[in-house]
Short mmCIF file of C-alpha atoms in Angstrom, two decimals:
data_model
loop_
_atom_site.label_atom_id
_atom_site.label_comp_id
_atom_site.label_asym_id
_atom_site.label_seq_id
_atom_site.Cartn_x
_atom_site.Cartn_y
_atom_site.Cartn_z
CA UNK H 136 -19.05 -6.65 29.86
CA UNK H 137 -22.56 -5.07 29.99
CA UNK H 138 -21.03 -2.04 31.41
CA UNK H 139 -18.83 -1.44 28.78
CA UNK H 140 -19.44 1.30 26.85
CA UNK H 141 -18.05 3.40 23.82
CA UNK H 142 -16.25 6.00 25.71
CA UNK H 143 -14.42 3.42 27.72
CA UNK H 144 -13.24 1.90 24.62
CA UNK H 145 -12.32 5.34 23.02
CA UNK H 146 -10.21 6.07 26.00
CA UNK H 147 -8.33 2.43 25.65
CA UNK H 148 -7.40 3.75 21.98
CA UNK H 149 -6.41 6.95 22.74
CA UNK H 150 -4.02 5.77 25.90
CA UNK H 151 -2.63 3.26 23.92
CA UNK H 152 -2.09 6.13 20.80
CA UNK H 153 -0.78 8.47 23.16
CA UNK H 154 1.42 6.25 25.53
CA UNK H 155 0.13 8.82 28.22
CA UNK H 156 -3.30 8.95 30.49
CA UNK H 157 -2.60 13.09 30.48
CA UNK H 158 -2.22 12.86 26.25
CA UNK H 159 -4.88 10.82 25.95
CA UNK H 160 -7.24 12.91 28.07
CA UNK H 161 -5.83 16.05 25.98
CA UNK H 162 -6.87 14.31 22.99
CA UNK H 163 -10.25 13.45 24.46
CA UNK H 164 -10.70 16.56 25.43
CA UNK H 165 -11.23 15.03 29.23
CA UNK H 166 -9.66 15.60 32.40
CA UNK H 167 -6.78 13.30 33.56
CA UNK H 168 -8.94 12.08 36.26
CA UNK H 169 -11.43 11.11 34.06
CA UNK H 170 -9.66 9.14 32.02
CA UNK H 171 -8.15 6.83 34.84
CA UNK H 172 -11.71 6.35 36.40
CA UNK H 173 -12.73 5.02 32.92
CA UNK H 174 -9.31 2.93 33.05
CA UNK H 175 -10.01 1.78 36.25
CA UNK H 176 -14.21 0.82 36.39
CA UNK H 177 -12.92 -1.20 32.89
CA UNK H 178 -9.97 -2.99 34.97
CA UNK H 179 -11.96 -3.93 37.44
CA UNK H 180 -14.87 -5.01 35.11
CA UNK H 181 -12.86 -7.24 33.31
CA UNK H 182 -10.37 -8.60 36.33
CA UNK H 183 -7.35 -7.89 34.34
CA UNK H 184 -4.77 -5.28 34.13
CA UNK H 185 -5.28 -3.71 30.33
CA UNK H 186 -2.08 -1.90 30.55
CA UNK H 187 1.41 -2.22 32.10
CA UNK H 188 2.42 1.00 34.01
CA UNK H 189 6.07 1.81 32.98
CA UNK H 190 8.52 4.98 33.41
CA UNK H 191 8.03 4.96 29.33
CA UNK H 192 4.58 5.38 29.21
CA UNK H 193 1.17 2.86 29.06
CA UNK H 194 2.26 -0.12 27.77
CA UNK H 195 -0.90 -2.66 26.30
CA UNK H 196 -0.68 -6.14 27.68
CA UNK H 197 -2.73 -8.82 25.65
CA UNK H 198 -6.28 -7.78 27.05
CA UNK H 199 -5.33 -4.45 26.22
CA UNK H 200 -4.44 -4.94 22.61
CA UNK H 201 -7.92 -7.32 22.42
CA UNK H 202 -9.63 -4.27 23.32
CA UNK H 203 -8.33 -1.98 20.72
CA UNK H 204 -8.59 -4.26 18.32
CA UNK H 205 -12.52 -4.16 19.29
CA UNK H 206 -13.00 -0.80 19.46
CA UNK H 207 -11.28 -0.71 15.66
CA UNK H 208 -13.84 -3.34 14.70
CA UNK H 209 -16.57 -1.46 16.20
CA UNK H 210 -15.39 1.58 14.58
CA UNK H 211 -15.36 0.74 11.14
CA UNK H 212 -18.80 -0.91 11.71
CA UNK H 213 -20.07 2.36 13.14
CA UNK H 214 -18.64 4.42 9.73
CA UNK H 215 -19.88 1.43 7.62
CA UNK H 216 -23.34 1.58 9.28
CA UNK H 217 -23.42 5.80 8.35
CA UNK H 218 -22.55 4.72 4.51
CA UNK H 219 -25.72 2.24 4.24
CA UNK H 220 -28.27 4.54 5.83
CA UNK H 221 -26.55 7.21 3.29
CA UNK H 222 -27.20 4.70 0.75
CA UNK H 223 -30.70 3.54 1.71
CA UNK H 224 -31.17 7.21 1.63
CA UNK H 225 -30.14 7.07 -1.96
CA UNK H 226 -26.94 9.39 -1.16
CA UNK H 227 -24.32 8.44 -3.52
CA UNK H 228 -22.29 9.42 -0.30
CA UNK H 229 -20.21 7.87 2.44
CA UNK H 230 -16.25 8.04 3.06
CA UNK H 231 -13.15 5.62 1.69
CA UNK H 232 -9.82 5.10 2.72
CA UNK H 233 -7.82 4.23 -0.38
CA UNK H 234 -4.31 2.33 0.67
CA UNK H 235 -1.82 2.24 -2.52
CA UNK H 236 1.85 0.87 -2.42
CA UNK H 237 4.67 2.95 -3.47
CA UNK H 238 4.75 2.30 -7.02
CA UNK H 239 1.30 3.14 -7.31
CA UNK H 240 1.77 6.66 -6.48
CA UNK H 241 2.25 7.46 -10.16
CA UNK H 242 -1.16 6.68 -11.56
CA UNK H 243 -3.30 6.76 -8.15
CA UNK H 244 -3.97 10.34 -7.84
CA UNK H 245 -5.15 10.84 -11.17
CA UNK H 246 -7.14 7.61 -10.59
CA UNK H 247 -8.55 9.37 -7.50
CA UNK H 248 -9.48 12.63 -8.80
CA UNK H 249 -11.45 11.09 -11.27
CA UNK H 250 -13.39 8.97 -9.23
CA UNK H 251 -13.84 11.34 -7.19
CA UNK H 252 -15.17 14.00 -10.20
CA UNK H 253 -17.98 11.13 -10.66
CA UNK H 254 -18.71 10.50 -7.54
CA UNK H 255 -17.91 14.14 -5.30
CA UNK H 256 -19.96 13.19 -2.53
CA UNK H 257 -17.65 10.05 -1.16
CA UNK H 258 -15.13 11.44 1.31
CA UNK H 259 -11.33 10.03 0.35
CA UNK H 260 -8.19 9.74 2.00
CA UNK H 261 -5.47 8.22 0.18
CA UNK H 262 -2.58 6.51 2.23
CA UNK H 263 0.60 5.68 0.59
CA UNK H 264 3.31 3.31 1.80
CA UNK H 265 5.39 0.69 0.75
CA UNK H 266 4.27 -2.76 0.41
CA UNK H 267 4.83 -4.02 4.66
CA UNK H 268 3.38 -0.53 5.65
CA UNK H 269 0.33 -1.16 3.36
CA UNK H 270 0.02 -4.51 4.30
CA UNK H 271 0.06 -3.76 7.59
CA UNK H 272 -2.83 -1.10 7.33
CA UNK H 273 -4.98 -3.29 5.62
CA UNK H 274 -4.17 -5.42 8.82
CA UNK H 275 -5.27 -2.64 11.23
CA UNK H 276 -8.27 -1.92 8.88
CA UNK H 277 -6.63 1.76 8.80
CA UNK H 278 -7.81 1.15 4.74
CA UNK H 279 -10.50 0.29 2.65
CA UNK H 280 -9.45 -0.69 -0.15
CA UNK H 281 -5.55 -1.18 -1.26
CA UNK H 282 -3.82 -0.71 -5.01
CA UNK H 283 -0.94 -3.32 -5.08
CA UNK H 284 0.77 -5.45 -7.84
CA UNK H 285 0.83 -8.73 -6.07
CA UNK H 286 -2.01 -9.72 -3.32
CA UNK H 287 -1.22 -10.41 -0.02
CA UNK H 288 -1.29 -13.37 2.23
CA UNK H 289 -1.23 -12.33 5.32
CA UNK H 290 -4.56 -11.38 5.76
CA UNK H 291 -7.92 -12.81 3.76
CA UNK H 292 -8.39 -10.33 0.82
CA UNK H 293 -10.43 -9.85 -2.30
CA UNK H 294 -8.65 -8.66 -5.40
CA UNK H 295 -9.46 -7.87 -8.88
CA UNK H 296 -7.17 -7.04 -11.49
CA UNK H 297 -7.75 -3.95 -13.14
CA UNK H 298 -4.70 -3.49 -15.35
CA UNK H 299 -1.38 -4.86 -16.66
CA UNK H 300 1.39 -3.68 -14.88
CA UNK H 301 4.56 -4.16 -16.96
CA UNK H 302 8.04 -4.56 -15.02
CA UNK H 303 11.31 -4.07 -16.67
CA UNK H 304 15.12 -3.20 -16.82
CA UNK H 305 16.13 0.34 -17.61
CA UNK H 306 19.58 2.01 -17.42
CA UNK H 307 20.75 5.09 -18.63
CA UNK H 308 21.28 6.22 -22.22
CA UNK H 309 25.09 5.62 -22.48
CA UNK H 310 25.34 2.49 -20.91
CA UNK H 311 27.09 -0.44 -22.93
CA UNK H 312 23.56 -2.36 -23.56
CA UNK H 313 21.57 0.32 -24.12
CA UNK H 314 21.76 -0.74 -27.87
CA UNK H 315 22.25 -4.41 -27.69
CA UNK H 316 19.04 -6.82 -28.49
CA UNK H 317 17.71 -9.55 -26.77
CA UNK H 318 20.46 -9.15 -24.00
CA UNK H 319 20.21 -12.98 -21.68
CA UNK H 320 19.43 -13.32 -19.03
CA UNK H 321 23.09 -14.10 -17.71
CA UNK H 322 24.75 -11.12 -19.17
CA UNK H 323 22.39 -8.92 -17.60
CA UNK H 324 22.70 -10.73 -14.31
CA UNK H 325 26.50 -9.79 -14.39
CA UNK H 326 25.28 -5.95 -13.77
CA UNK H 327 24.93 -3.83 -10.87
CA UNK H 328 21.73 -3.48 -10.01
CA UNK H 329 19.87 -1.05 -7.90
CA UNK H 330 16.79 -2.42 -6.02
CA UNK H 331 14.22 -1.89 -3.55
CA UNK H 332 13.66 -3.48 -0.08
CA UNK H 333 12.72 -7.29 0.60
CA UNK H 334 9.12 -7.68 0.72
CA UNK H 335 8.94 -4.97 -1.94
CA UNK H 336 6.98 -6.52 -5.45
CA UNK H 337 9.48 -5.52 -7.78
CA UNK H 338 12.10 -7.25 -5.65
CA UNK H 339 10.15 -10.61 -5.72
CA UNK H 340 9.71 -10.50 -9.28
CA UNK H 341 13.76 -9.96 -9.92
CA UNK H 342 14.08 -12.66 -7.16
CA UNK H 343 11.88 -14.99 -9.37
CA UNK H 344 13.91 -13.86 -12.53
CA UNK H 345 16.96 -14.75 -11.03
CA UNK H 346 16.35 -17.92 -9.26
CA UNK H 347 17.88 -19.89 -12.06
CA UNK H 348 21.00 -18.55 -12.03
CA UNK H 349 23.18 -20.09 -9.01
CA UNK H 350 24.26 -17.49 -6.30
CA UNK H 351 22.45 -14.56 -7.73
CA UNK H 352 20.06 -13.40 -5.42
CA UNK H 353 22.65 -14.12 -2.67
CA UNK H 354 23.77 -10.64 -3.75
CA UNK H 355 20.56 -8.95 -5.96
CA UNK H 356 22.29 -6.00 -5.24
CA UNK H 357 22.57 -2.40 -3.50
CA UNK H 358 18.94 -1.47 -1.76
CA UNK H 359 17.56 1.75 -2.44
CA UNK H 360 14.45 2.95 -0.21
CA UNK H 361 12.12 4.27 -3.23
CA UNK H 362 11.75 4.34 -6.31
CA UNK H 363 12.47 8.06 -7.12
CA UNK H 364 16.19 7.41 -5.34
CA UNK H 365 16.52 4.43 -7.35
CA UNK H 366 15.78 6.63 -10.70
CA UNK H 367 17.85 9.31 -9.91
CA UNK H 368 20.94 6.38 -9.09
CA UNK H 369 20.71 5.08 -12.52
CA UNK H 370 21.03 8.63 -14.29
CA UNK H 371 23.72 9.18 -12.38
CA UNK H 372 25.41 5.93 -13.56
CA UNK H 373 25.39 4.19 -10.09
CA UNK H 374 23.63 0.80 -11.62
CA UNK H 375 20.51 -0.43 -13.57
CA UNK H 376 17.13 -1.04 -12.07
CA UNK H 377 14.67 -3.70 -11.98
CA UNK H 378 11.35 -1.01 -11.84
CA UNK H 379 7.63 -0.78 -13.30
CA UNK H 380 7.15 1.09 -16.43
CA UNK H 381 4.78 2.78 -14.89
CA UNK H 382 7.38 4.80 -12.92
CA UNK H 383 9.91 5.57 -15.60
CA UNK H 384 7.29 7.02 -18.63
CA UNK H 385 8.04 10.36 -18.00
CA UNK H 386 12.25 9.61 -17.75
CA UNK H 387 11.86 7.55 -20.94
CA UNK H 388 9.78 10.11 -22.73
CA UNK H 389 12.70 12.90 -22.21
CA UNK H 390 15.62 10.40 -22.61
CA UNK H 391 16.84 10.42 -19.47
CA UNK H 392 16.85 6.56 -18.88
CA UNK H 393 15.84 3.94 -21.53
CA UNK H 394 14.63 0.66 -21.37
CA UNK H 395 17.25 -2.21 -21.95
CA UNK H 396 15.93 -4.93 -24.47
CA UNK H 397 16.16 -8.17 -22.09
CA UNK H 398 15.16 -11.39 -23.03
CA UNK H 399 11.86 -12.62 -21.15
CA UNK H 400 11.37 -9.12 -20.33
CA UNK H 401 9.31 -6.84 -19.76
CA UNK H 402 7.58 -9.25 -16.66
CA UNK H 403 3.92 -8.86 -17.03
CA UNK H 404 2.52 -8.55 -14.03
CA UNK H 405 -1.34 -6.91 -12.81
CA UNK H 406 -2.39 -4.07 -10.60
CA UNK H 407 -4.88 -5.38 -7.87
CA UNK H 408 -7.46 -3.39 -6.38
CA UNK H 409 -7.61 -5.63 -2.59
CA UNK H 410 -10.00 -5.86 0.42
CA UNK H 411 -10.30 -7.69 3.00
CA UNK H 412 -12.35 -10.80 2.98
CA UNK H 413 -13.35 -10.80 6.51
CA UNK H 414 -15.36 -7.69 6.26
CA UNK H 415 -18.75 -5.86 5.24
CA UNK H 416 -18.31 -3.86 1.41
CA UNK H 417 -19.83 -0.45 2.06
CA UNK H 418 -21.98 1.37 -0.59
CA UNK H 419 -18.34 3.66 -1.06
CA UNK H 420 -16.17 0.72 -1.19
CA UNK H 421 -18.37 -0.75 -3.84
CA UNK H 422 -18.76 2.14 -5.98
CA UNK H 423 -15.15 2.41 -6.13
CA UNK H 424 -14.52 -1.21 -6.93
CA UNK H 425 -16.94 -0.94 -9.55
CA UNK H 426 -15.17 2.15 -11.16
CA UNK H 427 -11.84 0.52 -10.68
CA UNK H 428 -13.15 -2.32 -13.32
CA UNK H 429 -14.67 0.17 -15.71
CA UNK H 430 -11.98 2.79 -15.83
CA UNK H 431 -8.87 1.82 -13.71
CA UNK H 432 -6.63 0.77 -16.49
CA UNK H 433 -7.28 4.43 -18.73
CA UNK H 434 -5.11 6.05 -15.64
CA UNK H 435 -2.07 3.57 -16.21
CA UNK H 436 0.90 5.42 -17.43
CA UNK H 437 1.55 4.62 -21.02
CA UNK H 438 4.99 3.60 -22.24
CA UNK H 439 4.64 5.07 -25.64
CA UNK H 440 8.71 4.25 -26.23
CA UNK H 441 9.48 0.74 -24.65
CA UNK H 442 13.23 0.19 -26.46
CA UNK H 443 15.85 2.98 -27.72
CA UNK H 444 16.08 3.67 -31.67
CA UNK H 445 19.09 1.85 -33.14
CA UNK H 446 19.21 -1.65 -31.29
CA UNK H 447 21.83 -3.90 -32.97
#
């Protein structure tokens, strides 16, 4: 290995990104040549094949996919390494990759902005997804940090709560129960609901509601593949929703949906600000952690209506 070098490992990642010796070489601005003579001194470095040549394309074997994962490792150290000398330069500077999950979408810009008003000299890029497609860039350590209601456990993670995150029922403003009080939990479960993918949080959480009541998750319902379908369903009358408050303020505020009065609801849940465990906290990373526990919960959407006038 004493041979190996960054630019062998850079052309690894981009073959592997590409599928393609002549893309990757494109994208590393080399010549096609190049790129297999860098392929091939590694090869035979190592004695094993780092890629299986297909009609499809480059296709990693196991060595292959060690060696990207590497050259990810040794690029976040590299970036990591830039953000202490920044900070030992006492630059309030560096770069952050902010991850948030779907339902997060509606407060995390704001959140953002601000932080990024205070601190204008840290570089963000904010990635949204839903909860497996986060999950899975926290895996790839293609983010920083990650916004999510419920902490994952696939991977070794810090997380701090930073705000309640309030789930409930809403439906729109003609339906039968949109008056009704304390409505049980088994005359709601005898509704239509509209809900979001398994693995999603909100889907858990109904899941957990449920469990009591035999046969009920065997059929939660008709999946919907965000949250802004799964609004627009319910004003059309299509079902009622399972969904955090902090994606229906705005629809409750103009009386397009309303909130149904549910017996052990809303579910109080907490927004998470996550890392991984198994890595270094850069200068940015901190900063932002630290502003996430001062000020996170001010950009929560407010519910300043939770239940319809007239309830019986």
């Amino acid at each position: 290995m004493r041979s190996l070098t960054l630019k062998h490992l850079r052309a690894v990642q981009a073959i592997v990104s590409s599928g393609k010796i002549v893309n990757a070489a494109n994208a590393l601005g080399l010549s096609p040549p190049a790129v297999t003579i860098q392929l091939r001194q590694l090869e035979e470095e190592i004695g094993l094949a780092l890629f299986d040549r297909t009609t499809d394309g480059m296709r990693p074997t196991a060595a292959g996919l060690a060696f990207v994962e590497t050259a990810r490792v040794i690029d976040e150290r590299l970036r990591m390494l830039e953000d202490q000398v920044d900070a030992i330069k006492g630059l309030r500077a560096g770069s952050l990759r902010l991850g948030v999950v779907s339902t997060a979408k509606y407060f995390a810009p704001r959140l953002m902005a601000a932080f990024m008003k205070e601190y204008p000299d840290i570089d963000m890029r904010l990635l949204i997804g839903n909860r497996a497609e986060t999950i899975a860039n926290l895996k790839n350590h293609d983010v920083d940090v990650v916004l999510m209601g419920r902490p994952t456990k696939d991977v070794p993670v810090r997380a701090s709560a930073f705000g309640d995150h309030p789930l409930v029922i809403v439906a729109p403003p003609d339906h039968p129960l949109a008056t009704v009080r304390d409505i049980s939990k088994e005359r709601i479960a005898e509704e239509h609901f509209l809900i979001r993918e398994p693995g999603s949080g909100t889907r858990i959480s109904l899941e957990i509601f449920f469990s009591e009541i035999p046969g009920r998750i065997d059929d939660l319902g008709v999946e919907m593949g965000s949250n802004e379908t799964i609004k627009q369903a319910v004003m059309a009358g299509l079902g009622i929703a399972f969904i955090s408050a902090h994606t229906i303020a705005a629809e409750v505020e103009w009386g397009r949906l309303v909130v149904l009065d549910v017996a052990g609801m809303p579910i109080r849940r907490q927004w998470f600000g996550v890392m991984r465990a198994d890595r270094a906290v850069s200068p940015a990373m901190q900063t932002f952690h630290d502003f996430l526990m001062r000020k996170g919960a001010m950009y929560l959407p407010l519910l300043g209506k939770l239940y319809p006038d007239g309830l019986r």
